[in-house]
Amino acid sequence: MDNFRMLVLVALTLVLYLNTSFAEFIFARAVDHSKGIPCPGKTYKTCLPGFRCEEGSSKTGCVKSLKKISFEAHTTDAQGHFPVGKVLIFPIVSVNDGQGYNSKTGIFTAPVAGMYQFTMHFCSAPSQSMVVALIRGKEEIAVTTVSTYPYSGCLSHSTIARVEKNQSVHLVSRWSASRLFSDEYRWPSFSGILMYKY
């Protein structure tokens, strides 16, 4: 019995030395890291997209990655009248590295200062027009229009802009009679990527 207790004590000491819990040491192979970046340590955290695993001498965990910043969001059911100043919100997010885009407000907030490329893609209702402006902070930095008759039409536009840290960027309707259209075949979208920091 004393030999068994000694063996258990040695095993627990070894596990503590390796900076992990006994249960996780036994079941580590069952941890699913397929949906993120594995981050070792006491909790076996899985870092979500936009975060990286940072290992230190005293602490290991997931931290926001500011080296690669990009986002892409779209909608498939937003349509109808968009009066001047109404923000276009894209709730379906496929990429959000850096966690700068807010899918509830439609606003991107730059995690770092740098030169960014933004792309807007939107569609007008049949025999209608849609005018969209790209807003940086309170400044209008790009405007474009799609207008097709008698069917619905789509248009894409990209622009490069210098954005300060924590400055906001979003899309708004630029014309009082703008009418947006989207469905399963037309996905209006908003995307951006950090080209380089300064």
Backbone as numpy.savetxt, mean C-alpha at the origin, in Angstrom:
# Nx Ny Nz CAx CAy CAz Cx Cy Cz
14.42 -41.20 37.42 13.60 -40.00 37.42 14.47 -38.74 37.42
15.57 -38.79 38.22 16.47 -37.65 38.29 17.14 -37.40 36.94
17.45 -38.47 36.22 18.05 -38.33 34.89 17.08 -37.66 33.92
15.81 -38.01 34.01 14.79 -37.42 33.13 14.65 -35.93 33.41
14.62 -35.56 34.71 14.52 -34.15 35.07 15.75 -33.37 34.59
16.91 -33.98 34.71 18.13 -33.33 34.25 18.10 -33.11 32.75
17.58 -34.09 32.01 17.48 -33.98 30.55 16.53 -32.85 30.15
15.40 -32.75 30.85 14.44 -31.68 30.58 15.05 -30.33 30.89
15.78 -30.21 32.00 16.42 -28.96 32.38 17.45 -28.51 31.36
18.22 -29.47 30.86 19.22 -29.16 29.83 18.54 -28.68 28.55
17.44 -29.35 28.17 16.71 -28.98 26.95 16.13 -27.58 27.08
15.55 -27.26 28.24 14.97 -25.93 28.44 16.05 -24.85 28.44
17.19 -25.14 29.02 18.30 -24.19 29.02 18.78 -23.92 27.61
18.86 -24.97 26.81 19.29 -24.81 25.42 18.30 -23.97 24.63
17.02 -24.20 24.84 15.98 -23.43 24.15 16.05 -21.96 24.53
16.19 -21.66 25.83 16.28 -20.27 26.28 17.53 -19.61 25.71
18.59 -20.35 25.61 19.83 -19.80 25.05 19.66 -19.41 23.59
18.85 -20.16 22.87 18.59 -19.87 21.46 17.54 -18.77 21.28
17.11 -18.16 22.39 16.19 -17.01 22.34 14.85 -17.36 21.72
14.29 -18.46 22.11 12.95 -18.83 21.64 12.26 -19.61 22.75
10.96 -19.76 22.64 10.22 -20.50 23.67 10.25 -21.98 23.36
10.02 -22.79 24.39 10.06 -24.24 24.21 9.00 -24.71 23.22
7.78 -24.16 23.34 6.69 -24.57 22.44 7.02 -24.23 21.00
7.54 -23.03 20.78 7.85 -22.63 19.42 9.04 -23.41 18.89
9.94 -23.81 19.78 11.07 -24.63 19.37 10.59 -25.97 18.85
9.58 -26.51 19.52 9.04 -27.82 19.12 8.21 -27.71 17.85
7.41 -26.64 17.73 6.47 -26.54 16.63 6.89 -25.54 15.55
8.14 -25.16 15.50 8.60 -24.14 14.55 8.31 -24.51 13.10
8.41 -25.78 12.79 8.19 -26.20 11.41 6.75 -26.01 10.97
5.83 -25.87 11.92 4.42 -25.73 11.57 4.03 -24.28 11.30
4.95 -23.33 11.56 4.64 -21.91 11.35 4.57 -21.61 9.86
3.49 -20.95 9.45 3.31 -20.62 8.04 3.83 -19.23 7.75
4.90 -19.14 6.96 5.47 -17.85 6.58 5.17 -17.53 5.12
4.25 -18.23 4.52 4.01 -18.08 3.09 3.40 -16.73 2.72
2.78 -16.04 3.67 2.08 -14.79 3.36 2.89 -13.55 3.75
4.14 -13.73 4.09 4.95 -12.58 4.46 6.40 -12.97 4.63
7.19 -12.04 5.12 8.61 -12.28 5.33 8.80 -12.81 6.75
9.39 -14.01 6.91 9.58 -14.54 8.25 10.57 -13.71 9.04
10.25 -13.46 10.29 11.12 -12.69 11.17 11.35 -13.50 12.43
12.53 -14.09 12.59 12.77 -14.96 13.75 12.77 -14.20 15.06
12.75 -14.94 16.14 12.72 -14.31 17.46 11.74 -15.03 18.36
11.39 -14.40 19.47 10.51 -15.06 20.43 9.11 -15.30 19.89
8.65 -14.45 18.98 7.27 -14.55 18.51 7.13 -15.13 17.11
8.22 -15.37 16.41 8.17 -15.86 15.03 7.22 -15.00 14.19
7.40 -13.69 14.28 6.53 -12.77 13.56 6.64 -12.95 12.04
5.57 -12.67 11.35 5.57 -12.62 9.90 5.33 -11.18 9.49
6.30 -10.57 8.82 6.19 -9.17 8.45 5.27 -9.00 7.24
4.34 -8.08 7.34 3.40 -7.80 6.26 4.09 -7.01 5.15
3.49 -6.97 3.95 4.06 -6.17 2.87 4.25 -4.72 3.30
5.39 -4.13 2.96 5.68 -2.77 3.37 6.50 -2.70 4.64
6.75 -3.86 5.26 7.58 -3.94 6.46 8.74 -4.89 6.21
9.81 -4.69 6.96 10.95 -5.58 6.83 11.33 -6.12 8.20
12.03 -7.24 8.21 12.49 -7.84 9.45 13.82 -7.20 9.83
13.88 -6.63 11.00 15.11 -6.00 11.47 15.63 -6.75 12.68
16.82 -7.28 12.56 17.40 -8.05 13.64 18.48 -7.23 14.34
18.39 -7.16 15.65 19.37 -6.43 16.44 19.93 -7.31 17.54
20.87 -6.76 18.28 21.50 -7.54 19.34 20.55 -7.82 20.51
19.58 -6.91 20.71 18.67 -7.08 21.83 17.21 -7.26 21.42
16.88 -6.92 20.17 15.48 -7.00 19.75 15.38 -7.34 18.27
14.41 -8.17 17.96 14.13 -8.54 16.57 12.65 -8.32 16.30
12.32 -7.65 15.20 10.91 -7.42 14.91 10.69 -6.81 13.54
9.43 -6.54 13.22 9.05 -5.99 11.93 8.99 -4.46 12.03
9.67 -3.78 11.12 9.65 -2.33 11.10 9.26 -1.86 9.70
8.68 -0.66 9.62 8.24 -0.12 8.33 9.43 0.09 7.41
9.32 -0.41 6.20 10.39 -0.26 5.24 10.23 1.05 4.48
11.26 1.88 4.49 11.21 3.16 3.79 12.12 3.15 2.56
12.71 2.00 2.27 13.59 1.90 1.12 12.80 1.74 -0.18
11.72 0.97 -0.13 10.90 0.73 -1.31 9.47 1.17 -1.01
9.03 2.20 -1.69 7.69 2.74 -1.46 6.90 2.71 -2.77
5.76 2.07 -2.75 4.89 2.02 -3.92 3.48 1.65 -3.47
2.50 2.02 -4.29 1.12 1.64 -3.99 0.33 1.53 -5.29
-0.69 0.73 -5.25 -1.62 0.59 -6.38 -2.98 0.22 -5.80
-4.00 0.99 -6.18 -5.36 0.74 -5.69 -6.35 1.00 -6.81
-7.46 0.28 -6.79 -8.46 0.45 -7.84 -9.86 0.24 -7.29
-10.84 0.46 -8.14 -12.23 0.23 -7.79 -12.94 -0.42 -8.96
-14.00 -1.15 -8.66 -14.79 -1.79 -9.73 -16.26 -1.40 -9.66
-16.62 -0.58 -8.67 -18.04 -0.24 -8.54 -18.30 1.23 -8.23
-17.30 2.11 -8.39 -17.52 3.53 -8.17 -17.97 4.18 -9.47
-19.12 4.79 -9.47 -19.62 5.45 -10.67 -20.66 6.50 -10.30
-20.97 7.33 -11.29 -21.94 8.39 -11.06 -21.31 9.77 -11.09
-22.06 10.75 -10.61 -21.65 12.14 -10.66 -20.56 12.44 -9.61
-19.50 13.08 -10.05 -18.42 13.51 -9.16 -18.27 15.02 -9.28
-18.84 15.78 -8.35 -18.75 17.25 -8.42 -17.31 17.72 -8.21
-17.05 18.97 -8.49 -15.71 19.54 -8.35 -15.20 19.37 -6.91
-13.98 18.87 -6.79 -13.36 18.72 -5.49 -13.60 17.39 -4.80
-14.49 16.56 -5.35 -14.75 15.28 -4.71 -13.55 14.35 -4.91
-13.08 13.77 -3.82 -11.90 12.90 -3.87 -12.28 11.53 -4.44
-11.45 11.02 -5.33 -11.64 9.68 -5.87 -10.99 8.69 -4.91
-11.78 7.76 -4.42 -11.29 6.78 -3.44 -11.24 5.41 -4.10
-10.11 4.75 -3.93 -9.90 3.43 -4.52 -9.70 2.43 -3.38
-10.75 1.68 -3.03 -10.70 0.85 -1.82 -9.97 -0.49 -1.96
-9.78 -0.95 -3.19 -9.15 -2.26 -3.38 -7.65 -2.05 -3.59
-6.86 -2.41 -2.60 -5.41 -2.17 -2.62 -4.66 -3.46 -2.94
-3.85 -3.42 -3.98 -3.05 -4.60 -4.34 -1.60 -4.46 -3.89
-1.11 -3.22 -3.78 0.25 -2.96 -3.31 0.22 -1.73 -2.42
0.93 -1.80 -1.28 1.04 -0.64 -0.40 2.34 -0.71 0.40
3.45 -0.84 -0.29 4.75 -0.90 0.36 5.08 0.45 0.96
5.34 0.47 2.24 5.56 1.72 2.96 4.31 2.21 3.67
3.16 1.58 3.37 1.88 1.90 4.02 1.50 3.37 3.90
1.78 3.98 2.74 1.49 5.40 2.56 0.09 5.69 2.06
-0.56 4.69 1.41 -1.90 4.94 0.84 -2.99 4.54 1.82
-3.98 5.42 1.96 -5.12 5.16 2.85 -6.33 4.83 1.98
-6.79 3.59 2.02 -7.88 3.15 1.16 -9.24 3.71 1.59
-9.34 4.30 2.77 -10.60 4.88 3.23 -10.76 6.34 2.80
-9.63 7.02 2.67 -9.69 8.44 2.29 -9.26 8.68 0.85
-8.53 7.72 0.26 -8.01 7.89 -1.10 -6.75 8.74 -1.16
-6.18 9.01 0.00 -5.02 9.91 0.07 -3.72 9.14 0.32
-2.69 9.48 -0.46 -1.35 8.94 -0.25 -0.54 9.98 0.52
0.10 9.54 1.60 0.96 10.41 2.39 2.39 9.90 2.26
3.27 10.72 1.73 4.65 10.29 1.46 5.41 9.98 2.75
5.90 8.74 2.91 6.68 8.41 4.10 8.05 9.09 4.12
8.59 9.38 2.91 9.88 10.06 2.81 9.81 11.08 1.68
10.70 12.06 1.73 10.78 13.04 0.66 11.49 12.43 -0.54
11.02 12.75 -1.74 11.67 12.21 -2.92 10.93 12.54 -4.19
11.43 11.98 -5.27 10.79 12.13 -6.57 9.92 10.91 -6.82
8.64 11.14 -7.05 7.68 10.07 -7.21 7.06 10.11 -8.61
6.64 8.95 -9.07 5.84 8.87 -10.29 4.44 8.40 -9.91
3.43 9.16 -10.36 2.04 8.82 -10.07 1.31 8.54 -11.39
0.45 7.56 -11.36 -0.34 7.20 -12.55 -1.81 7.12 -12.17
-2.64 7.79 -12.96 -4.09 7.71 -12.76 -4.72 7.06 -13.99
-5.69 6.22 -13.74 -6.43 5.58 -14.83 -7.90 5.66 -14.46
-8.72 6.25 -15.34 -10.13 6.39 -15.01 -10.98 6.33 -16.28
-12.27 6.12 -16.09 -13.20 5.94 -17.21 -14.41 6.86 -17.04
-14.93 7.30 -18.17 -16.12 8.15 -18.14 -17.35 7.31 -18.48
-18.48 7.76 -18.01 -19.74 7.08 -18.34 -20.05 7.29 -19.83
-20.85 6.42 -20.43 -21.19 6.55 -21.86 -21.71 7.95 -22.20
-21.15 8.54 -23.26 -21.53 9.87 -23.75 -21.34 10.97 -22.70
-20.42 10.74 -21.76 -20.14 11.72 -20.71 -18.64 11.99 -20.65
-18.25 12.91 -19.80 -16.84 13.24 -19.63 -16.44 13.10 -18.16
-15.14 12.88 -17.96 -14.59 12.81 -16.61 -13.28 13.58 -16.61
-13.20 14.59 -15.75 -11.99 15.41 -15.65 -11.40 15.20 -14.25
-10.13 14.83 -14.21 -9.48 14.49 -12.95 -8.21 15.32 -12.76
-7.99 15.77 -11.52 -6.78 16.53 -11.18 -6.00 15.78 -10.11
-4.67 15.84 -10.23 -3.78 15.27 -9.22 -3.36 16.42 -8.29
-3.61 16.23 -6.99 -3.35 17.27 -6.01 -2.20 16.87 -5.09
-1.20 17.73 -4.99 -0.09 17.55 -4.05 -0.23 18.61 -2.97
-0.53 18.17 -1.75 -0.83 19.13 -0.70 -2.11 19.87 -1.06
-2.02 21.16 -1.36 -3.16 21.93 -1.84 -2.96 22.40 -3.27
-1.89 21.91 -3.90 -1.52 22.38 -5.23 -1.93 21.38 -6.33
-2.55 21.89 -7.35 -2.92 21.07 -8.50 -1.69 20.92 -9.40
-1.25 19.68 -9.64 -0.02 19.49 -10.42 -0.24 18.74 -11.73
-1.44 18.23 -11.97 -1.75 17.58 -13.25 -3.25 17.51 -13.44
-3.70 17.68 -14.68 -5.13 17.59 -15.02 -5.26 16.86 -16.33
-6.24 15.97 -16.44 -6.48 15.29 -17.71 -7.96 14.94 -17.83
-8.39 14.70 -19.08 -9.82 14.51 -19.37 -10.04 13.31 -20.28
-11.10 12.56 -20.02 -11.55 11.53 -20.94 -12.99 11.86 -21.32
-13.26 11.82 -22.63 -14.58 12.16 -23.13 -14.82 11.37 -24.41
-15.76 10.44 -24.39 -16.03 9.60 -25.56 -17.53 9.50 -25.83
-17.89 9.41 -27.09 -19.30 9.30 -27.50 -19.41 8.23 -28.57
-20.43 7.38 -28.53 -21.49 7.32 -27.51 -21.19 6.31 -26.41
-19.98 5.76 -26.40 -19.67 4.70 -25.44 -18.85 5.21 -24.26
-18.55 4.30 -23.33 -17.67 4.63 -22.22 -16.23 4.55 -22.68
-15.40 5.43 -22.18 -13.98 5.42 -22.55 -13.09 5.54 -21.34
-11.84 5.10 -21.48 -10.88 5.15 -20.37 -9.60 5.85 -20.81
-8.87 6.39 -19.86 -7.65 7.13 -20.14 -6.66 6.94 -18.99
-5.37 6.88 -19.33 -4.32 6.81 -18.31 -3.40 8.01 -18.47
-2.90 8.49 -17.33 -1.98 9.63 -17.36 -0.97 9.48 -16.23
0.31 9.75 -16.54 1.36 9.67 -15.52 2.05 11.02 -15.38
2.52 11.28 -14.20 3.29 12.50 -13.96 4.36 12.24 -12.92
5.44 13.00 -12.98 6.54 12.89 -12.01 6.55 14.15 -11.17
6.64 13.98 -9.86 6.56 15.13 -8.97 7.45 14.96 -7.75
7.99 16.09 -7.30 8.75 16.10 -6.05 7.76 16.22 -4.89
7.88 15.32 -3.93 6.95 15.30 -2.80 7.75 15.33 -1.50
7.33 16.19 -0.58 8.00 16.28 0.71 7.50 15.19 1.65
8.27 14.90 2.68 7.86 13.91 3.67 6.55 14.36 4.34
5.62 13.43 4.47 4.29 13.65 5.07 3.38 14.53 4.23
3.78 14.86 3.00 2.90 15.63 2.12 1.89 14.68 1.48
0.67 15.15 1.28 -0.39 14.30 0.74 -0.52 14.46 -0.77
-0.95 13.36 -1.42 -1.22 13.36 -2.85 -2.51 12.57 -3.07
-3.44 13.15 -3.86 -4.69 12.45 -4.12 -5.31 12.96 -5.42
-6.39 12.31 -5.84 -7.09 12.67 -7.06 -8.46 13.26 -6.72
-8.85 14.28 -7.47 -10.18 14.88 -7.28 -10.83 15.14 -8.64
-12.14 15.25 -8.63 -12.86 15.66 -9.83 -12.56 17.13 -10.10
-12.36 17.45 -11.37 -11.98 18.83 -11.73 -13.09 19.59 -12.43
-14.19 18.87 -12.75 -15.27 19.49 -13.52 -16.60 19.15 -12.87
-17.51 20.10 -12.86 -18.78 19.94 -12.16 -19.67 18.84 -12.73
-19.50 18.52 -14.02 -20.35 17.50 -14.65 -19.62 16.17 -14.86
-18.52 15.97 -14.17 -17.75 14.72 -14.31 -18.58 13.51 -13.89
-18.49 12.47 -14.70 -19.20 11.23 -14.38 -18.26 10.04 -14.57
-17.96 9.39 -13.45 -17.05 8.24 -13.44 -17.82 6.97 -13.76
-17.11 6.02 -14.38 -17.73 4.73 -14.70 -16.74 3.62 -14.39
-17.23 2.56 -13.80 -16.40 1.37 -13.55 -17.28 0.14 -13.48
-16.70 -0.99 -13.85 -17.39 -2.28 -13.75 -16.33 -3.37 -13.77
-16.75 -4.60 -14.01 -15.79 -5.70 -13.99 -14.79 -5.64 -15.14
-15.07 -4.85 -16.18 -14.17 -4.73 -17.33 -13.38 -3.42 -17.32
-13.74 -2.50 -16.45 -13.08 -1.21 -16.37 -12.75 -0.90 -14.91
-11.46 -0.83 -14.60 -11.02 -0.62 -13.23 -10.27 0.72 -13.11
-10.92 1.80 -12.76 -10.21 3.04 -12.48 -9.19 2.79 -11.35
-8.02 3.40 -11.46 -6.97 3.11 -10.48 -6.08 4.32 -10.22
-5.32 4.22 -9.14 -4.38 5.25 -8.74 -3.15 4.53 -8.19
-1.98 4.90 -8.69 -0.76 4.24 -8.25 0.39 5.23 -8.17
1.41 4.86 -7.42 2.57 5.71 -7.28 3.78 4.91 -6.84
4.96 5.42 -7.16 6.18 4.73 -6.77 7.29 5.75 -6.52
8.09 5.50 -5.49 9.23 6.35 -5.20 10.36 6.02 -6.16
10.80 7.00 -6.95 11.89 6.79 -7.89 13.24 6.92 -7.20
13.37 7.97 -6.39 14.57 8.12 -5.57 14.30 9.14 -4.47
15.03 9.00 -3.37 14.90 9.91 -2.23 15.86 11.08 -2.40
15.60 12.17 -1.69 16.54 13.30 -1.68 16.56 13.94 -0.30
